[in-house]
XYZ file of C-alpha atoms in Angstrom:
305
model
C 62.639 -4.294 -4.421
C 60.864 -7.558 -3.634
C 59.217 -5.896 -0.635
C 57.931 -3.048 -2.823
C 56.559 -5.564 -5.329
C 54.822 -7.426 -2.515
C 53.320 -4.229 -1.148
C 52.121 -3.273 -4.619
C 50.469 -6.642 -5.107
C 48.746 -6.393 -1.727
C 47.481 -2.918 -2.599
C 46.018 -4.212 -5.848
C 44.339 -7.068 -3.991
C 42.882 -4.626 -1.469
C 41.397 -2.485 -4.222
C 39.974 -5.552 -5.936
C 38.361 -6.667 -2.669
C 36.300 -3.463 -2.443
C 33.112 -3.565 -4.562
C 33.358 -1.143 -7.476
C 30.180 0.633 -6.414
C 31.338 1.366 -2.868
C 32.227 5.004 -3.532
C 29.758 5.691 -6.323
C 27.177 8.338 -5.413
C 23.522 7.372 -5.372
C 20.717 9.857 -6.064
C 17.288 9.071 -4.633
C 13.841 10.600 -4.389
C 11.851 10.362 -1.152
C 8.140 11.167 -1.329
C 5.657 11.151 1.554
C 1.888 11.586 1.465
C 1.059 14.800 3.313
C 2.233 17.086 6.150
C 1.658 15.329 9.477
C 4.232 14.429 12.171
C 4.346 10.758 11.116
C 5.648 11.611 7.649
C 7.885 14.367 9.003
C 9.508 11.700 11.185
C 10.031 9.506 8.128
C 11.628 12.359 6.190
C 13.912 13.216 9.115
C 14.980 9.563 9.298
C 15.861 9.644 5.598
C 17.906 12.817 6.144
C 19.760 11.156 9.008
C 20.476 8.166 6.791
C 21.933 10.458 4.126
C 24.140 12.177 6.724
C 25.511 8.814 7.836
C 26.097 7.770 4.243
C 27.859 10.602 2.390
C 27.531 8.873 -0.975
C 23.733 9.053 -0.802
C 21.931 12.155 -2.084
C 18.191 12.417 -1.438
C 15.695 14.917 -2.793
C 12.345 15.217 -1.030
C 8.727 15.734 -1.943
C 5.387 15.659 -0.154
C 1.726 15.868 -1.131
C -0.779 18.367 0.207
C -3.314 15.873 1.543
C -4.135 12.177 1.898
C -5.961 12.347 -1.434
C -3.456 14.435 -3.422
C -3.054 11.896 -6.234
C -2.143 14.428 -8.927
C 0.426 16.034 -6.657
C 2.187 12.740 -6.035
C 2.162 11.824 -9.725
C 3.730 15.200 -10.541
C 6.458 14.611 -7.951
C 7.261 11.145 -9.290
C 7.560 12.546 -12.819
C 9.692 15.463 -11.619
C 12.127 13.206 -9.789
C 12.566 10.977 -12.822
C 13.337 14.104 -14.871
C 15.884 15.142 -12.239
C 17.756 11.894 -12.749
C 17.111 9.906 -9.588
C 18.157 6.255 -9.655
C 15.464 5.222 -7.221
C 12.376 6.522 -5.456
C 11.138 5.585 -1.987
C 7.563 6.680 -1.470
C 4.412 6.257 0.555
C 1.850 5.855 -2.258
C -1.229 7.982 -1.738
C -3.416 5.802 -3.972
C -3.010 2.751 -6.248
C -3.609 4.927 -9.316
C -0.118 6.426 -9.000
C 1.146 3.078 -10.338
C 0.891 4.393 -13.922
C 3.487 7.071 -13.139
C 5.591 4.482 -11.336
C 5.475 2.191 -14.380
C 6.972 5.004 -16.449
C 9.665 5.500 -13.809
C 10.541 1.799 -13.820
C 10.668 1.840 -17.626
C 13.212 4.673 -17.327
C 15.391 2.469 -15.118
C 14.326 3.892 -11.753
C 13.955 1.422 -8.883
C 10.938 1.808 -6.596
C 10.622 0.993 -2.908
C 7.183 1.490 -1.392
C 6.833 2.467 2.257
C 3.911 2.502 4.674
C 1.427 0.935 2.259
C 1.463 -1.354 -0.733
C -0.087 -1.090 -4.180
C -1.789 -4.490 -4.546
C -1.147 -6.374 -7.770
C 1.495 -3.860 -8.878
C 4.614 -5.830 -9.795
C 7.050 -2.991 -10.328
C 8.331 -2.498 -6.801
C 11.728 -3.643 -5.639
C 10.630 -3.837 -2.014
C 7.931 -2.805 0.452
C 8.937 -1.444 3.875
C 5.842 -1.217 5.999
C 3.900 -2.042 9.077
C 1.834 -5.171 8.618
C -1.321 -3.085 8.888
C -3.683 -6.032 9.192
C -1.660 -7.462 12.072
C -1.400 -4.001 13.639
C -5.156 -3.489 13.329
C -5.619 -6.847 14.998
C -3.669 -5.527 17.993
C -6.301 -2.783 18.348
C -9.151 -5.275 18.031
C -7.642 -7.591 20.615
C -7.360 -4.672 23.024
C -10.989 -3.687 22.400
C -11.979 -7.276 23.060
C -10.554 -6.990 26.580
C -12.539 -3.855 27.466
C -15.863 -4.464 25.706
C -18.570 -7.038 26.297
C -21.105 -8.784 24.088
C -23.770 -6.393 22.826
C -21.626 -3.259 23.109
C -21.709 -0.774 20.239
C -18.742 0.399 18.172
C -18.261 3.223 15.679
C -15.419 3.226 13.143
C -13.534 6.210 11.758
C -12.070 4.927 8.510
C -9.087 6.492 6.810
C -9.394 6.693 3.040
C -11.561 3.776 1.876
C -9.898 1.924 -0.954
C -6.356 2.538 0.283
C -5.225 -1.004 1.157
C -3.138 -0.171 4.227
C -5.964 1.828 5.803
C -8.578 -0.795 4.943
C -6.302 -3.430 6.501
C -6.277 -1.488 9.766
C -10.064 -1.738 9.942
C -10.281 -5.346 8.791
C -7.508 -6.367 11.165
C -9.312 -4.680 14.047
C -12.484 -6.623 13.217
C -10.456 -9.839 13.117
C -9.073 -9.035 16.570
C -12.642 -8.640 17.837
C -13.663 -11.990 16.341
C -15.624 -14.067 18.833
C -17.106 -11.087 20.679
C -20.577 -10.025 19.528
C -20.045 -6.279 19.163
C -22.494 -4.242 17.083
C -21.016 -1.865 14.488
C -23.448 1.071 14.544
C -21.733 3.290 11.999
C -18.572 4.180 10.169
C -17.344 6.991 7.994
C -14.367 8.101 5.927
C -12.124 10.741 7.459
C -9.368 11.086 4.819
C -7.110 10.830 7.872
C -7.914 14.423 8.906
C -8.770 15.721 12.354
C -11.616 17.850 11.001
C -13.442 14.891 9.468
C -12.610 12.843 12.549
C -14.509 15.376 14.650
C -17.424 15.412 12.218
C -17.807 11.625 11.909
C -17.375 11.124 15.660
C -19.955 13.803 16.444
C -22.407 12.086 14.105
C -21.789 8.737 15.772
C -22.241 10.192 19.257
C -25.429 12.028 18.279
C -27.074 9.028 16.644
C -25.898 6.558 19.301
C -26.209 8.051 22.819
C -25.093 4.745 24.346
C -22.069 4.302 22.069
C -19.440 2.264 23.916
C -16.377 2.569 21.700
C -14.791 4.363 18.745
C -11.921 3.049 16.656
C -9.971 5.429 14.410
C -7.742 4.051 11.649
C -5.418 7.115 11.641
C -3.935 9.449 14.237
C -5.552 12.796 13.298
C -9.133 11.396 13.312
C -8.429 9.777 16.687
C -7.466 13.195 18.047
C -10.602 14.603 16.407
C -12.749 11.948 18.067
C -11.195 12.841 21.427
C -12.251 16.466 20.886
C -15.764 15.387 19.896
C -16.092 13.242 23.014
C -14.867 16.086 25.200
C -17.153 18.624 23.497
C -20.119 16.318 24.011
C -19.450 16.249 27.748
C -19.093 12.467 27.720
C -17.223 11.112 30.739
C -13.931 9.380 29.963
C -15.101 6.113 31.498
C -18.274 6.018 29.389
C -16.619 5.450 26.028
C -13.499 3.634 24.848
C -11.420 5.390 22.180
C -8.688 3.518 20.328
C -6.565 5.133 17.640
C -3.819 4.208 15.231
C -0.423 5.890 14.665
C 0.085 7.461 18.117
C 0.547 10.874 16.575
C -1.061 14.195 15.838
C -2.650 14.929 19.213
C -3.057 11.379 20.455
C -0.413 11.814 23.146
C -2.451 14.626 24.695
C -5.659 12.598 24.357
C -4.054 9.650 26.138
C -2.685 11.884 28.890
C -6.107 13.418 29.476
C -7.764 10.006 29.666
C -10.103 10.590 26.717
C -8.220 8.139 24.504
C -7.533 4.697 25.932
C -5.006 3.195 23.526
C -3.375 3.548 20.133
C -1.315 1.357 17.841
C 2.144 2.790 17.235
C 4.098 2.259 14.087
C 7.822 2.905 13.844
C 8.204 5.528 11.095
C 11.918 6.076 11.717
C 12.646 2.389 11.281
C 10.314 2.175 8.272
C 12.074 5.015 6.456
C 15.570 3.780 7.280
C 14.750 0.266 6.100
C 13.095 1.587 2.949
C 15.971 3.878 1.954
C 18.568 1.249 2.809
C 16.786 -1.339 0.654
C 16.668 1.154 -2.213
C 20.376 1.972 -1.952
C 21.322 -1.689 -1.784
C 19.191 -2.590 -4.787
C 20.717 0.224 -6.851
C 24.174 -1.029 -5.896
C 23.353 -4.541 -6.975
C 22.664 -6.179 -3.638
C 19.751 -8.502 -3.059
C 17.008 -7.158 -0.763
C 13.933 -8.724 0.779
C 10.730 -7.927 -1.102
C 8.758 -7.436 2.145
C 10.278 -5.647 5.125
C 8.098 -5.438 8.258
C 8.910 -2.464 10.495
C 6.611 -3.614 13.340
C 3.842 -2.163 15.537
C 2.896 -2.072 19.225
C 0.011 -1.124 21.534
C 0.391 2.215 23.311
C -1.477 2.963 26.541
C -1.158 5.760 29.113
C 0.959 3.386 31.200
C 3.631 2.690 28.553
C 3.393 5.707 26.254
C 6.650 7.236 27.526
C 8.534 4.473 25.682
C 7.126 5.585 22.340
C 8.000 9.289 22.417
Protein backbone atom coordinates (compact mmCIF):
# COMPACT_ATOMS: atom_id res chain seq x y z
CA UNK A 1 0.00 0.00 0.00
CA UNK A 2 2.85 2.33 0.91
CA UNK A 3 4.52 1.53 -2.41
CA UNK A 4 1.34 2.43 -4.31
CA UNK A 5 1.08 5.70 -2.39
CA UNK A 6 4.70 6.48 -3.23
CA UNK A 7 4.15 5.72 -6.90
CA UNK A 8 1.06 7.92 -6.92
CA UNK A 9 2.95 10.80 -5.36
CA UNK A 10 5.76 10.45 -7.89
CA UNK A 11 3.24 10.46 -10.73
CA UNK A 12 1.70 13.66 -9.42
CA UNK A 13 5.14 15.25 -9.16
CA UNK A 14 5.94 14.21 -12.73
CA UNK A 15 2.76 15.81 -14.03
CA UNK A 16 3.46 18.98 -12.06
CA UNK A 17 6.98 19.14 -13.53
CA UNK A 18 5.62 19.36 -17.09
CA UNK A 19 4.56 22.90 -18.09
CA UNK A 20 0.79 23.11 -18.49
CA UNK A 21 1.13 24.38 -22.05
CA UNK A 22 3.29 21.50 -23.26
CA UNK A 23 0.47 19.65 -25.02
CA UNK A 24 -1.71 22.63 -25.87
CA UNK A 25 -2.11 23.15 -29.63
CA UNK A 26 -0.87 26.39 -31.15
CA UNK A 27 -2.40 27.91 -34.29
CA UNK A 28 -0.22 30.23 -36.35
CA UNK A 29 -0.33 32.20 -39.57
CA UNK A 30 2.71 32.32 -41.87
CA UNK A 31 2.74 34.99 -44.58
CA UNK A 32 5.45 35.58 -47.18
CA UNK A 33 5.77 38.39 -49.70
CA UNK A 34 5.48 36.87 -53.17
CA UNK A 35 6.16 33.69 -55.18
CA UNK A 36 9.92 33.27 -55.60
CA UNK A 37 12.13 30.35 -54.49
CA UNK A 38 13.45 32.24 -51.44
CA UNK A 39 9.98 32.51 -49.90
CA UNK A 40 9.04 29.01 -51.02
CA UNK A 41 12.05 27.78 -49.04
CA UNK A 42 10.85 29.70 -46.00
CA UNK A 43 7.36 28.22 -46.28
CA UNK A 44 8.77 24.70 -46.66
CA UNK A 45 10.88 25.25 -43.54
CA UNK A 46 7.76 26.28 -41.62
CA UNK A 47 5.97 23.14 -42.83
CA UNK A 48 8.89 21.00 -41.69
CA UNK A 49 8.78 22.69 -38.30
CA UNK A 50 5.07 21.89 -37.98
CA UNK A 51 5.73 18.24 -38.89
CA UNK A 52 8.35 17.99 -36.15
CA UNK A 53 6.03 19.66 -33.66
CA UNK A 54 2.59 18.01 -33.86
CA UNK A 55 1.02 20.56 -31.53
CA UNK A 56 1.70 23.38 -33.99
CA UNK A 57 -0.83 24.15 -36.73
CA UNK A 58 0.17 26.66 -39.41
CA UNK A 59 -1.94 28.25 -42.11
CA UNK A 60 -0.15 29.92 -45.01
CA UNK A 61 -0.55 32.98 -47.18
CA UNK A 62 1.49 34.78 -49.82
CA UNK A 63 1.23 38.02 -51.77
CA UNK A 64 1.24 38.35 -55.54
CA UNK A 65 4.20 40.70 -55.84
CA UNK A 66 6.81 42.67 -53.88
CA UNK A 67 4.39 45.61 -53.78
CA UNK A 68 1.16 43.74 -52.97
CA UNK A 69 0.37 45.78 -49.85
CA UNK A 70 -3.40 45.33 -50.02
CA UNK A 71 -3.01 41.59 -50.50
CA UNK A 72 -0.88 41.25 -47.38
CA UNK A 73 -3.24 43.38 -45.31
CA UNK A 74 -6.15 41.18 -46.42
CA UNK A 75 -4.23 38.05 -45.39
CA UNK A 76 -3.38 39.45 -41.96
CA UNK A 77 -7.04 40.33 -41.38
CA UNK A 78 -8.18 36.91 -42.62
CA UNK A 79 -5.83 35.05 -40.30
CA UNK A 80 -6.98 37.04 -37.29
CA UNK A 81 -10.58 36.14 -38.21
CA UNK A 82 -9.55 32.48 -38.45
CA UNK A 83 -8.36 32.57 -34.86
CA UNK A 84 -4.58 32.38 -35.10
CA UNK A 85 -2.66 33.06 -31.89
CA UNK A 86 0.33 34.44 -33.73
CA UNK A 87 1.49 35.50 -37.18
CA UNK A 88 4.99 35.20 -38.62
CA UNK A 89 5.37 37.32 -41.73
CA UNK A 90 7.76 39.00 -44.11
CA UNK A 91 6.22 42.50 -44.25
CA UNK A 92 5.91 43.80 -47.78
CA UNK A 93 5.81 47.45 -46.69
CA UNK A 94 5.75 49.44 -43.42
CA UNK A 95 2.15 50.49 -44.09
CA UNK A 96 0.91 47.00 -43.18
CA UNK A 97 1.61 47.99 -39.56
CA UNK A 98 -1.95 49.36 -39.22
CA UNK A 99 -3.36 45.87 -39.85
CA UNK A 100 -0.77 44.42 -37.49
CA UNK A 101 -1.80 46.87 -34.77
CA UNK A 102 -5.35 45.55 -35.03
CA UNK A 103 -4.03 41.99 -34.80
CA UNK A 104 -2.00 42.80 -31.69
CA UNK A 105 -5.05 44.48 -30.15
CA UNK A 106 -6.93 41.21 -30.73
CA UNK A 107 -4.26 39.34 -28.75
CA UNK A 108 -2.26 38.01 -31.70
CA UNK A 109 1.52 37.94 -31.32
CA UNK A 110 3.62 39.06 -34.29
CA UNK A 111 7.06 37.89 -35.36
CA UNK A 112 8.56 39.67 -38.35
CA UNK A 113 10.92 37.82 -40.68
CA UNK A 114 13.31 38.95 -43.40
CA UNK A 115 12.76 42.67 -42.84
CA UNK A 116 11.75 44.99 -40.04
CA UNK A 117 9.14 47.72 -39.80
CA UNK A 118 11.15 50.60 -38.29
CA UNK A 119 9.61 52.38 -35.32
CA UNK A 120 6.80 49.83 -35.07
CA UNK A 121 6.70 48.61 -31.47
CA UNK A 122 4.18 45.81 -31.79
CA UNK A 123 6.45 42.94 -32.76
CA UNK A 124 7.45 40.19 -30.38
CA UNK A 125 10.62 39.41 -32.32
CA UNK A 126 12.42 39.94 -35.63
CA UNK A 127 14.14 36.99 -37.32
CA UNK A 128 16.22 38.31 -40.16
CA UNK A 129 19.47 38.71 -41.95
CA UNK A 130 21.31 41.81 -40.82
CA UNK A 131 20.84 43.31 -44.27
CA UNK A 132 23.22 46.20 -43.73
CA UNK A 133 25.99 43.83 -42.66
CA UNK A 134 25.14 41.49 -45.54
CA UNK A 135 25.24 44.38 -48.02
CA UNK A 136 28.62 45.30 -46.60
CA UNK A 137 29.86 41.83 -47.53
CA UNK A 138 28.98 42.61 -51.16
CA UNK A 139 30.69 46.00 -51.00
CA UNK A 140 33.84 44.53 -49.49
CA UNK A 141 33.97 41.99 -52.31
CA UNK A 142 33.52 44.73 -54.92
CA UNK A 143 36.33 46.64 -53.26
CA UNK A 144 38.69 43.74 -53.99
CA UNK A 145 37.88 43.61 -57.72
CA UNK A 146 37.43 47.30 -58.59
CA UNK A 147 39.88 50.17 -58.63
CA UNK A 148 39.61 53.91 -58.06
CA UNK A 149 37.66 55.63 -60.83
CA UNK A 150 35.66 52.55 -61.85
CA UNK A 151 31.95 52.98 -62.51
CA UNK A 152 29.11 51.16 -60.75
CA UNK A 153 25.40 50.82 -61.46
CA UNK A 154 22.91 49.79 -58.77
CA UNK A 155 19.73 47.77 -59.19
CA UNK A 156 17.67 48.68 -56.14
CA UNK A 157 14.89 46.52 -54.79
CA UNK A 158 11.85 48.46 -53.63
CA UNK A 159 13.03 51.88 -52.43
CA UNK A 160 11.60 52.67 -49.03
CA UNK A 161 11.60 49.06 -47.83
CA UNK A 162 14.19 49.19 -45.02
CA UNK A 163 15.76 45.76 -45.56
CA UNK A 164 16.31 46.43 -49.27
CA UNK A 165 17.63 49.94 -48.65
CA UNK A 166 20.02 48.48 -46.06
CA UNK A 167 21.44 46.13 -48.69
CA UNK A 168 22.38 49.12 -50.84
CA UNK A 169 23.64 51.29 -48.00
CA UNK A 170 25.64 48.40 -46.56
CA UNK A 171 27.23 47.77 -49.95
CA UNK A 172 28.27 51.43 -50.16
CA UNK A 173 29.74 51.19 -46.66
CA UNK A 174 31.75 48.15 -47.75
CA UNK A 175 33.13 50.18 -50.65
CA UNK A 176 34.10 53.04 -48.33
CA UNK A 177 37.63 54.23 -49.03
CA UNK A 178 37.59 53.32 -52.72
CA UNK A 179 36.65 56.15 -55.09
CA UNK A 180 34.06 54.40 -57.25
CA UNK A 181 31.64 56.48 -59.32
CA UNK A 182 27.94 55.59 -59.08
CA UNK A 183 26.67 56.29 -62.61
CA UNK A 184 23.06 55.26 -62.14
CA UNK A 185 20.54 53.29 -60.15
CA UNK A 186 16.96 52.22 -60.53
CA UNK A 187 14.16 50.42 -58.72
CA UNK A 188 13.42 46.87 -59.83
CA UNK A 189 10.66 45.83 -57.39
CA UNK A 190 12.83 42.72 -57.06
CA UNK A 191 11.66 41.41 -60.46
CA UNK A 192 13.76 39.92 -63.23
CA UNK A 193 11.93 41.93 -65.89
CA UNK A 194 12.78 45.28 -64.31
CA UNK A 195 16.28 44.00 -63.59
CA UNK A 196 16.77 43.47 -67.32
CA UNK A 197 15.33 46.89 -68.13
CA UNK A 198 17.39 48.86 -65.59
CA UNK A 199 20.57 46.95 -66.45
CA UNK A 200 20.05 47.52 -70.17
CA UNK A 201 19.64 51.24 -69.52
CA UNK A 202 22.83 51.32 -67.46
CA UNK A 203 24.80 49.44 -70.12
CA UNK A 204 23.49 51.66 -72.92
CA UNK A 205 24.26 54.93 -71.16
CA UNK A 206 27.61 53.74 -69.78
CA UNK A 207 29.55 51.72 -72.39
CA UNK A 208 32.52 51.46 -70.01
CA UNK A 209 30.46 50.34 -67.00
CA UNK A 210 32.66 48.23 -64.73
CA UNK A 211 30.21 46.76 -62.24
CA UNK A 212 26.54 46.19 -61.39
CA UNK A 213 25.18 45.46 -57.94
CA UNK A 214 21.66 44.04 -57.56
CA UNK A 215 19.91 44.16 -54.18
CA UNK A 216 17.70 41.10 -54.93
CA UNK A 217 18.11 37.77 -56.69
CA UNK A 218 15.68 38.13 -59.63
CA UNK A 219 17.13 41.50 -60.80
CA UNK A 220 20.63 40.00 -60.57
CA UNK A 221 19.52 37.23 -62.92
CA UNK A 222 17.93 39.89 -65.13
CA UNK A 223 21.18 41.86 -65.21
CA UNK A 224 23.04 38.69 -66.22
CA UNK A 225 20.65 38.31 -69.18
CA UNK A 226 21.12 41.97 -70.13
CA UNK A 227 24.90 41.61 -70.05
CA UNK A 228 24.73 38.47 -72.17
CA UNK A 229 22.29 40.04 -74.64
CA UNK A 230 24.57 43.05 -75.00
CA UNK A 231 27.44 40.79 -76.02
CA UNK A 232 29.58 42.05 -73.15
CA UNK A 233 32.44 39.70 -72.27
CA UNK A 234 32.28 38.19 -68.79
CA UNK A 235 35.62 39.69 -67.80
CA UNK A 236 34.56 43.22 -68.80
CA UNK A 237 31.96 43.74 -66.10
CA UNK A 238 31.56 42.59 -62.50
CA UNK A 239 28.06 41.51 -61.44
CA UNK A 240 27.24 41.00 -57.77
CA UNK A 241 23.80 39.96 -56.58
CA UNK A 242 21.97 39.32 -53.35
CA UNK A 243 19.94 36.25 -52.28
CA UNK A 244 21.65 33.59 -54.43
CA UNK A 245 18.34 32.58 -55.93
CA UNK A 246 16.08 32.85 -58.93
CA UNK A 247 18.58 32.20 -61.71
CA UNK A 248 21.73 33.36 -59.96
CA UNK A 249 23.13 29.84 -59.74
CA UNK A 250 23.05 29.57 -63.53
CA UNK A 251 24.53 33.06 -63.90
CA UNK A 252 27.40 32.15 -61.58
CA UNK A 253 28.02 28.88 -63.40
CA UNK A 254 28.16 30.66 -66.75
CA UNK A 255 30.61 33.25 -65.43
CA UNK A 256 28.35 36.24 -66.07
CA UNK A 257 27.72 36.80 -62.37
CA UNK A 258 30.76 36.97 -60.11
CA UNK A 259 29.31 36.74 -56.60
CA UNK A 260 26.15 36.92 -54.55
CA UNK A 261 25.28 37.28 -50.88
CA UNK A 262 23.35 34.28 -49.58
CA UNK A 263 20.85 34.45 -46.81
CA UNK A 264 19.63 31.39 -44.94
CA UNK A 265 15.85 31.33 -45.47
CA UNK A 266 15.38 27.91 -43.88
CA UNK A 267 17.08 29.03 -40.69
CA UNK A 268 15.24 32.37 -40.76
CA UNK A 269 11.82 30.70 -40.98
CA UNK A 270 12.60 28.07 -38.35
CA UNK A 271 13.88 30.69 -35.92
CA UNK A 272 10.90 32.95 -36.59
CA UNK A 273 8.27 30.24 -36.09
CA UNK A 274 10.05 28.86 -33.03
CA UNK A 275 10.18 32.32 -31.44
CA UNK A 276 6.47 32.76 -32.13
CA UNK A 277 5.55 29.41 -30.59
CA UNK A 278 7.68 30.06 -27.53
CA UNK A 279 6.21 33.52 -27.00
CA UNK A 280 2.66 32.16 -27.24
CA UNK A 281 3.56 29.51 -24.68
CA UNK A 282 4.92 32.08 -22.29
CA UNK A 283 8.64 31.70 -22.86
CA UNK A 284 10.97 34.64 -23.20
CA UNK A 285 12.46 35.16 -26.68
CA UNK A 286 15.13 37.47 -28.03
CA UNK A 287 13.73 40.55 -29.76
CA UNK A 288 16.34 40.36 -32.56
CA UNK A 289 17.38 37.04 -34.07
CA UNK A 290 20.10 37.18 -36.75
CA UNK A 291 19.97 34.29 -39.22
CA UNK A 292 23.29 35.20 -40.91
CA UNK A 293 24.64 35.75 -44.44
CA UNK A 294 27.66 34.71 -46.51
CA UNK A 295 29.42 35.49 -49.81
CA UNK A 296 28.79 33.01 -52.61
CA UNK A 297 31.22 32.64 -55.52
CA UNK A 298 31.54 30.04 -58.29
CA UNK A 299 34.22 28.36 -56.19
CA UNK A 300 32.08 27.80 -53.07
CA UNK A 301 28.53 27.85 -54.42
CA UNK A 302 28.07 24.09 -54.04
CA UNK A 303 27.92 24.60 -50.26
CA UNK A 304 24.87 26.83 -50.57
CA UNK A 305 22.60 24.62 -52.67
